[in-house]
Amino acid sequence: MRCKVPSLVDLCVQTAVDNVRYLGDVGETDIHLLERILPHCTLEPLIHVENSTEIEFGEKSINQVVERMKQRKVTFKWKQLYEAKSKEVEETQQRSFERIKELYQKEDASSGPGSSFGNTKSSLMKKAKIEFVNR
Amino acid sequence: MKKEDTVKLISAEGFEFIIDKKAAMVSQTIRNMLTSPGSFAETEHGEVTFPEISTTILEKICQYFYWSLQYASGKETEFHIEPEITLELMMAANYLHT
């Protein structure tokens, strides 16, 4: 008797299919559930889903990695690549932090307390300060 | 209603839904939690916390449990799902094997 009651998952899939034109970010949704919904999409909803779903590392990164693996004749698992890429992003971020910190330190050392932007040595900081004052 | 016949389902925000055990058992996952051998806290207290299910979604799920019982007893009505909660509800239903 119980088995003929539609499951909530089935009801949701049905509702999603009926409202496929309102689909947005599907990044958090399970692939095997999306497999039941997305085939019902026409071109327009698909484009919308593609645009509203956040992708961390896009097509460019994938193509780059495929190219490099071909060149060096090596293969990696997706997970390894993802971890490597995440690390790279983090390192780049860290480097920019360090650079900003350094610039600030240089700035602090060259100009004493309370000085204006007149005796700034770093040209980047000088430019930034002038722009700030002239706003 | 006796306390043994009910269970308490707690949402991510801490909202408590007290429903019939029979209704909650519609979910295979909750059924397993409540009936598994060994004295798990869930079985002992009849209380299950869902830190990843929001109150809105859990309420809808409780409605589904009762709808499902009605449907099984021959009252075949339609279960309405608001389009804007569909995906979130689907993920929760998937987790609950419902």
PDB file of C-alpha atoms in Angstrom:
ATOM      1  CA  MET A   1       0.000   0.000   0.000  1.00  0.00           C
ATOM      2  CA  ARG A   2       2.710   2.497   1.079  1.00  0.00           C
ATOM      3  CA  CYS A   3       4.813   2.039  -2.012  1.00  0.00           C
ATOM      4  CA  LYS A   4       2.428   3.893  -4.306  1.00  0.00           C
ATOM      5  CA  VAL A   5       2.710   7.140  -2.343  1.00  0.00           C
ATOM      6  CA  PRO A   6       4.905   9.466  -4.396  1.00  0.00           C
ATOM      7  CA  SER A   7       8.159  10.203  -2.623  1.00  0.00           C
ATOM      8  CA  LEU A   8       8.981  13.779  -1.676  1.00  0.00           C
ATOM      9  CA  VAL A   9      12.086  13.645  -3.858  1.00  0.00           C
ATOM     10  CA  ASP A  10       9.937  12.690  -6.853  1.00  0.00           C
ATOM     11  CA  LEU A  11       7.454  15.459  -6.085  1.00  0.00           C
ATOM     12  CA  CYS A  12      10.285  17.980  -5.856  1.00  0.00           C
ATOM     13  CA  VAL A  13      11.852  16.804  -9.110  1.00  0.00           C
ATOM     14  CA  GLN A  14       8.440  17.158 -10.758  1.00  0.00           C
ATOM     15  CA  THR A  15       7.993  20.676  -9.354  1.00  0.00           C
ATOM     16  CA  ALA A  16      11.498  21.631 -10.448  1.00  0.00           C
ATOM     17  CA  VAL A  17      10.823  20.333 -13.962  1.00  0.00           C
ATOM     18  CA  ASP A  18       7.527  22.257 -14.092  1.00  0.00           C
ATOM     19  CA  ASN A  19       9.348  25.418 -13.053  1.00  0.00           C
ATOM     20  CA  VAL A  20      12.522  24.821 -14.964  1.00  0.00           C
ATOM     21  CA  ARG A  21      12.549  28.388 -16.297  1.00  0.00           C
ATOM     22  CA  TYR A  22      12.978  29.696 -12.738  1.00  0.00           C
ATOM     23  CA  LEU A  23      16.009  27.555 -11.936  1.00  0.00           C
ATOM     24  CA  GLY A  24      18.950  29.577 -10.712  1.00  0.00           C
ATOM     25  CA  ASP A  25      22.055  28.593  -8.801  1.00  0.00           C
ATOM     26  CA  VAL A  26      22.264  24.796  -8.744  1.00  0.00           C
ATOM     27  CA  GLY A  27      25.768  24.648  -7.276  1.00  0.00           C
ATOM     28  CA  GLU A  28      24.598  23.013  -4.044  1.00  0.00           C
ATOM     29  CA  THR A  29      22.321  20.454  -5.658  1.00  0.00           C
ATOM     30  CA  ASP A  30      23.346  16.818  -6.057  1.00  0.00           C
ATOM     31  CA  ILE A  31      24.439  15.776  -9.511  1.00  0.00           C
ATOM     32  CA  HIS A  32      22.223  12.687  -9.609  1.00  0.00           C
ATOM     33  CA  LEU A  33      19.163  14.833  -8.858  1.00  0.00           C
ATOM     34  CA  LEU A  34      20.161  17.448 -11.420  1.00  0.00           C
ATOM     35  CA  GLU A  35      20.429  14.660 -13.955  1.00  0.00           C
ATOM     36  CA  ARG A  36      16.691  14.206 -13.636  1.00  0.00           C
ATOM     37  CA  ILE A  37      15.907  17.915 -13.981  1.00  0.00           C
ATOM     38  CA  LEU A  38      18.307  19.533 -16.428  1.00  0.00           C
ATOM     39  CA  PRO A  39      17.410  17.318 -19.443  1.00  0.00           C
ATOM     40  CA  HIS A  40      14.009  19.034 -19.368  1.00  0.00           C
ATOM     41  CA  CYS A  41      15.618  22.433 -19.850  1.00  0.00           C
ATOM     42  CA  THR A  42      15.495  24.239 -23.143  1.00  0.00           C
ATOM     43  CA  LEU A  43      18.380  26.435 -24.215  1.00  0.00           C
ATOM     44  CA  GLU A  44      17.296  29.557 -22.363  1.00  0.00           C
ATOM     45  CA  PRO A  45      16.913  28.076 -18.865  1.00  0.00           C
ATOM     46  CA  LEU A  46      20.212  26.249 -19.346  1.00  0.00           C
ATOM     47  CA  ILE A  47      22.010  29.487 -20.126  1.00  0.00           C
ATOM     48  CA  HIS A  48      20.428  31.061 -17.079  1.00  0.00           C
ATOM     49  CA  VAL A  49      21.507  28.163 -14.823  1.00  0.00           C
ATOM     50  CA  GLU A  50      25.003  28.342 -16.263  1.00  0.00           C
ATOM     51  CA  ASN A  51      25.198  32.063 -15.560  1.00  0.00           C
ATOM     52  CA  SER A  52      23.813  31.965 -12.046  1.00  0.00           C
ATOM     53  CA  THR A  53      25.782  28.984 -10.790  1.00  0.00           C
ATOM     54  CA  GLU A  54      29.059  30.005  -9.275  1.00  0.00           C
ATOM     55  CA  ILE A  55      32.039  28.226 -10.695  1.00  0.00           C
ATOM     56  CA  GLU A  56      35.270  28.579  -8.806  1.00  0.00           C
ATOM     57  CA  PHE A  57      37.745  27.655 -11.505  1.00  0.00           C
ATOM     58  CA  GLY A  58      36.322  28.048 -14.944  1.00  0.00           C
ATOM     59  CA  GLU A  59      36.878  26.749 -18.413  1.00  0.00           C
ATOM     60  CA  LYS A  60      40.142  28.665 -18.810  1.00  0.00           C
ATOM     61  CA  SER A  61      41.771  26.850 -15.896  1.00  0.00           C
ATOM     62  CA  ILE A  62      40.562  23.495 -17.170  1.00  0.00           C
ATOM     63  CA  ASN A  63      41.867  24.072 -20.682  1.00  0.00           C
ATOM     64  CA  GLN A  64      45.176  25.245 -19.291  1.00  0.00           C
ATOM     65  CA  VAL A  65      45.555  22.186 -17.117  1.00  0.00           C
ATOM     66  CA  VAL A  66      44.569  19.812 -19.940  1.00  0.00           C
ATOM     67  CA  GLU A  67      47.159  21.468 -22.175  1.00  0.00           C
ATOM     68  CA  ARG A  68      49.904  21.202 -19.549  1.00  0.00           C
ATOM     69  CA  MET A  69      49.141  17.573 -18.807  1.00  0.00           C
ATOM     70  CA  LYS A  70      49.355  16.814 -22.507  1.00  0.00           C
ATOM     71  CA  GLN A  71      52.686  18.613 -22.836  1.00  0.00           C
ATOM     72  CA  ARG A  72      54.275  16.837 -19.904  1.00  0.00           C
ATOM     73  CA  LYS A  73      52.521  13.540 -20.548  1.00  0.00           C
ATOM     74  CA  VAL A  74      51.279  13.224 -16.983  1.00  0.00           C
ATOM     75  CA  THR A  75      47.824  12.833 -15.499  1.00  0.00           C
ATOM     76  CA  PHE A  76      46.348  13.959 -12.197  1.00  0.00           C
ATOM     77  CA  LYS A  77      43.124  13.325 -10.374  1.00  0.00           C
ATOM     78  CA  TRP A  78      40.552  16.126 -10.279  1.00  0.00           C
ATOM     79  CA  LYS A  79      40.954  16.353  -6.540  1.00  0.00           C
ATOM     80  CA  GLN A  80      44.726  16.838  -6.752  1.00  0.00           C
ATOM     81  CA  LEU A  81      44.280  19.563  -9.344  1.00  0.00           C
ATOM     82  CA  TYR A  82      41.620  21.285  -7.289  1.00  0.00           C
ATOM     83  CA  GLU A  83      43.839  21.248  -4.204  1.00  0.00           C
ATOM     84  CA  ALA A  84      46.828  22.514  -6.150  1.00  0.00           C
ATOM     85  CA  LYS A  85      44.764  25.293  -7.690  1.00  0.00           C
ATOM     86  CA  SER A  86      43.309  26.304  -4.321  1.00  0.00           C
ATOM     87  CA  LYS A  87      46.822  26.427  -2.876  1.00  0.00           C
ATOM     88  CA  GLU A  88      48.026  28.554  -5.757  1.00  0.00           C
ATOM     89  CA  VAL A  89      45.186  31.036  -5.259  1.00  0.00           C
ATOM     90  CA  GLU A  90      45.909  31.196  -1.555  1.00  0.00           C
ATOM     91  CA  GLU A  91      49.611  31.780  -2.126  1.00  0.00           C
ATOM     92  CA  THR A  92      48.959  34.543  -4.621  1.00  0.00           C
ATOM     93  CA  GLN A  93      46.658  36.185  -2.129  1.00  0.00           C
ATOM     94  CA  GLN A  94      49.254  35.847   0.617  1.00  0.00           C
ATOM     95  CA  ARG A  95      51.914  37.393  -1.614  1.00  0.00           C
ATOM     96  CA  SER A  96      49.758  40.430  -2.325  1.00  0.00           C
ATOM     97  CA  PHE A  97      49.114  40.836   1.398  1.00  0.00           C
ATOM     98  CA  GLU A  98      52.840  40.703   2.053  1.00  0.00           C
ATOM     99  CA  ARG A  99      53.490  43.235  -0.660  1.00  0.00           C
ATOM    100  CA  ILE A 100      50.933  45.657   0.697  1.00  0.00           C
ATOM    101  CA  LYS A 101      52.330  45.185   4.175  1.00  0.00           C
ATOM    102  CA  GLU A 102      55.829  45.881   2.928  1.00  0.00           C
ATOM    103  CA  LEU A 103      54.716  49.010   1.114  1.00  0.00           C
ATOM    104  CA  TYR A 104      53.039  50.269   4.260  1.00  0.00           C
ATOM    105  CA  GLN A 105      56.100  49.557   6.355  1.00  0.00           C
ATOM    106  CA  LYS A 106      58.324  51.360   3.885  1.00  0.00           C
ATOM    107  CA  GLU A 107      55.908  54.240   3.951  1.00  0.00           C
ATOM    108  CA  ASP A 108      55.851  54.386   7.740  1.00  0.00           C
ATOM    109  CA  ALA A 109      59.632  54.278   7.942  1.00  0.00           C
ATOM    110  CA  SER A 110      60.228  57.029   5.396  1.00  0.00           C
ATOM    111  CA  SER A 111      57.648  59.484   6.623  1.00  0.00           C
ATOM    112  CA  GLY A 112      57.629  60.363  10.273  1.00  0.00           C
ATOM    113  CA  PRO A 113      54.451  60.667  12.283  1.00  0.00           C
ATOM    114  CA  GLY A 114      52.130  63.445  11.207  1.00  0.00           C
ATOM    115  CA  SER A 115      53.845  64.151   7.915  1.00  0.00           C
ATOM    116  CA  SER A 116      51.877  64.891   4.785  1.00  0.00           C
ATOM    117  CA  PHE A 117      52.301  63.103   1.484  1.00  0.00           C
ATOM    118  CA  GLY A 118      55.064  65.453   0.440  1.00  0.00           C
ATOM    119  CA  ASN A 119      58.032  63.298   1.313  1.00  0.00           C
ATOM    120  CA  THR A 120      56.679  59.960   0.252  1.00  0.00           C
ATOM    121  CA  LYS A 121      59.253  57.780  -1.428  1.00  0.00           C
ATOM    122  CA  SER A 122      57.120  55.024  -2.895  1.00  0.00           C
ATOM    123  CA  SER A 123      55.645  56.349  -6.090  1.00  0.00           C
ATOM    124  CA  LEU A 124      52.664  54.041  -5.854  1.00  0.00           C
ATOM    125  CA  MET A 125      51.740  55.278  -2.406  1.00  0.00           C
ATOM    126  CA  LYS A 126      52.319  58.863  -3.454  1.00  0.00           C
ATOM    127  CA  LYS A 127      49.983  58.491  -6.380  1.00  0.00           C
ATOM    128  CA  ALA A 128      47.372  56.846  -4.217  1.00  0.00           C
ATOM    129  CA  LYS A 129      47.609  59.600  -1.621  1.00  0.00           C
ATOM    130  CA  ILE A 130      47.401  62.374  -4.175  1.00  0.00           C
ATOM    131  CA  GLU A 131      44.381  60.749  -5.730  1.00  0.00           C
ATOM    132  CA  PHE A 132      42.789  60.390  -2.333  1.00  0.00           C
ATOM    133  CA  VAL A 133      43.363  64.034  -1.400  1.00  0.00           C
ATOM    134  CA  ASN A 134      42.161  65.342  -4.755  1.00  0.00           C
ATOM    135  CA  ARG A 135      38.912  63.428  -4.694  1.00  0.00           C
TER     136      ARG A 135
ATOM    137  CA  MET B   1      -1.160  11.924  22.727  1.00  0.00           C
ATOM    138  CA  LYS B   2       1.354   9.966  24.773  1.00  0.00           C
ATOM    139  CA  LYS B   3       4.964  11.097  24.779  1.00  0.00           C
ATOM    140  CA  GLU B   4       6.192   7.719  23.523  1.00  0.00           C
ATOM    141  CA  ASP B   5       4.069   8.104  20.411  1.00  0.00           C
ATOM    142  CA  THR B   6       5.665  11.381  19.412  1.00  0.00           C
ATOM    143  CA  VAL B   7       9.082  12.515  18.269  1.00  0.00           C
ATOM    144  CA  LYS B   8      10.716  15.885  18.357  1.00  0.00           C
ATOM    145  CA  LEU B   9      12.420  17.090  15.183  1.00  0.00           C
ATOM    146  CA  ILE B  10      14.679  20.109  15.661  1.00  0.00           C
ATOM    147  CA  SER B  11      15.613  22.457  12.827  1.00  0.00           C
ATOM    148  CA  ALA B  12      18.897  24.261  12.207  1.00  0.00           C
ATOM    149  CA  GLU B  13      17.555  27.357  13.975  1.00  0.00           C
ATOM    150  CA  GLY B  14      16.453  25.276  16.969  1.00  0.00           C
ATOM    151  CA  PHE B  15      12.734  25.253  16.164  1.00  0.00           C
ATOM    152  CA  GLU B  16      11.075  22.113  17.559  1.00  0.00           C
ATOM    153  CA  PHE B  17       8.415  20.138  15.706  1.00  0.00           C
ATOM    154  CA  ILE B  18       6.608  17.547  17.801  1.00  0.00           C
ATOM    155  CA  ILE B  19       4.885  15.078  15.513  1.00  0.00           C
ATOM    156  CA  ASP B  20       3.499  11.537  15.586  1.00  0.00           C
ATOM    157  CA  LYS B  21       6.165   8.897  15.514  1.00  0.00           C
ATOM    158  CA  LYS B  22       4.123   7.138  12.869  1.00  0.00           C
ATOM    159  CA  ALA B  23       4.352  10.218  10.633  1.00  0.00           C
ATOM    160  CA  ALA B  24       8.087  10.688  11.163  1.00  0.00           C
ATOM    161  CA  MET B  25       8.670   7.045  10.244  1.00  0.00           C
ATOM    162  CA  VAL B  26       7.650   7.903   6.671  1.00  0.00           C
ATOM    163  CA  SER B  27      11.284   8.949   6.376  1.00  0.00           C
ATOM    164  CA  GLN B  28      13.521   5.909   6.072  1.00  0.00           C
ATOM    165  CA  THR B  29      16.404   7.849   7.603  1.00  0.00           C
ATOM    166  CA  ILE B  30      14.402   8.893  10.686  1.00  0.00           C
ATOM    167  CA  ARG B  31      12.968   5.369  10.951  1.00  0.00           C
ATOM    168  CA  ASN B  32      16.499   3.977  11.085  1.00  0.00           C
ATOM    169  CA  MET B  33      17.525   6.547  13.676  1.00  0.00           C
ATOM    170  CA  LEU B  34      14.560   5.779  15.913  1.00  0.00           C
ATOM    171  CA  THR B  35      14.574   2.020  15.613  1.00  0.00           C
ATOM    172  CA  SER B  36      18.219   1.090  15.431  1.00  0.00           C
ATOM    173  CA  PRO B  37      19.369  -1.315  18.118  1.00  0.00           C
ATOM    174  CA  GLY B  38      21.577  -0.011  20.881  1.00  0.00           C
ATOM    175  CA  SER B  39      20.600   2.888  23.054  1.00  0.00           C
ATOM    176  CA  PHE B  40      21.305   5.839  20.804  1.00  0.00           C
ATOM    177  CA  ALA B  41      20.258   9.191  22.219  1.00  0.00           C
ATOM    178  CA  GLU B  42      17.834   9.654  19.300  1.00  0.00           C
ATOM    179  CA  THR B  43      16.065   6.383  20.130  1.00  0.00           C
ATOM    180  CA  GLU B  44      16.043   7.014  23.886  1.00  0.00           C
ATOM    181  CA  HIS B  45      14.696  10.555  23.843  1.00  0.00           C
ATOM    182  CA  GLY B  46      12.764  10.413  20.597  1.00  0.00           C
ATOM    183  CA  GLU B  47      14.570  13.550  19.512  1.00  0.00           C
ATOM    184  CA  VAL B  48      16.433  14.222  16.287  1.00  0.00           C
ATOM    185  CA  THR B  49      18.353  17.402  15.447  1.00  0.00           C
ATOM    186  CA  PHE B  50      18.909  18.437  11.843  1.00  0.00           C
ATOM    187  CA  PRO B  51      21.623  21.110  11.852  1.00  0.00           C
ATOM    188  CA  GLU B  52      21.434  21.412   8.072  1.00  0.00           C
ATOM    189  CA  ILE B  53      17.682  21.684   7.589  1.00  0.00           C
ATOM    190  CA  SER B  54      16.098  25.111   8.014  1.00  0.00           C
ATOM    191  CA  THR B  55      12.787  25.623   9.823  1.00  0.00           C
ATOM    192  CA  THR B  56      10.827  26.388   6.636  1.00  0.00           C
ATOM    193  CA  ILE B  57      12.032  23.197   4.999  1.00  0.00           C
ATOM    194  CA  LEU B  58      11.517  21.020   8.077  1.00  0.00           C
ATOM    195  CA  GLU B  59       7.955  22.316   8.424  1.00  0.00           C
ATOM    196  CA  LYS B  60       7.239  21.384   4.821  1.00  0.00           C
ATOM    197  CA  ILE B  61       8.715  17.950   5.445  1.00  0.00           C
ATOM    198  CA  CYS B  62       6.449  17.421   8.475  1.00  0.00           C
ATOM    199  CA  GLN B  63       3.478  18.421   6.294  1.00  0.00           C
ATOM    200  CA  TYR B  64       4.589  15.856   3.742  1.00  0.00           C
ATOM    201  CA  PHE B  65       4.734  13.111   6.400  1.00  0.00           C
ATOM    202  CA  TYR B  66       1.066  13.644   7.284  1.00  0.00           C
ATOM    203  CA  TRP B  67       0.093  14.075   3.636  1.00  0.00           C
ATOM    204  CA  SER B  68       1.821  10.793   2.866  1.00  0.00           C
ATOM    205  CA  LEU B  69      -0.152   8.961   5.603  1.00  0.00           C
ATOM    206  CA  GLN B  70      -3.400  10.393   4.259  1.00  0.00           C
ATOM    207  CA  TYR B  71      -2.487   9.452   0.715  1.00  0.00           C
ATOM    208  CA  ALA B  72      -1.677   5.897   1.791  1.00  0.00           C
ATOM    209  CA  SER B  73      -5.073   5.612   3.464  1.00  0.00           C
ATOM    210  CA  GLY B  74      -6.798   6.502   0.229  1.00  0.00           C
ATOM    211  CA  LYS B  75      -7.192  10.275   0.404  1.00  0.00           C
ATOM    212  CA  GLU B  76      -5.315  11.143  -2.767  1.00  0.00           C
ATOM    213  CA  THR B  77      -4.871  14.904  -2.775  1.00  0.00           C
ATOM    214  CA  GLU B  78      -2.154  16.985  -4.359  1.00  0.00           C
ATOM    215  CA  PHE B  79       0.877  18.040  -2.320  1.00  0.00           C
ATOM    216  CA  HIS B  80       1.759  21.620  -3.134  1.00  0.00           C
ATOM    217  CA  ILE B  81       5.414  22.677  -3.212  1.00  0.00           C
ATOM    218  CA  GLU B  82       6.375  26.330  -3.509  1.00  0.00           C
ATOM    219  CA  PRO B  83       8.753  26.664  -6.492  1.00  0.00           C
ATOM    220  CA  GLU B  84      11.221  28.793  -4.536  1.00  0.00           C
ATOM    221  CA  ILE B  85      11.933  26.084  -1.951  1.00  0.00           C
ATOM    222  CA  THR B  86      12.012  23.175  -4.421  1.00  0.00           C
ATOM    223  CA  LEU B  87      15.746  22.587  -4.639  1.00  0.00           C
ATOM    224  CA  GLU B  88      16.390  22.937  -0.909  1.00  0.00           C
ATOM    225  CA  LEU B  89      13.439  20.684  -0.108  1.00  0.00           C
ATOM    226  CA  MET B  90      14.647  18.154  -2.643  1.00  0.00           C
ATOM    227  CA  MET B  91      18.078  17.961  -1.017  1.00  0.00           C
ATOM    228  CA  ALA B  92      16.547  17.479   2.423  1.00  0.00           C
ATOM    229  CA  ALA B  93      14.101  14.861   1.124  1.00  0.00           C
ATOM    230  CA  ASN B  94      16.965  13.062  -0.547  1.00  0.00           C
ATOM    231  CA  TYR B  95      18.872  12.993   2.733  1.00  0.00           C
ATOM    232  CA  LEU B  96      15.822  11.770   4.639  1.00  0.00           C
ATOM    233  CA  HIS B  97      15.011   9.065   2.051  1.00  0.00           C
ATOM    234  CA  THR B  98      11.537  10.420   1.756  1.00  0.00           C
TER     235      THR B  98
END
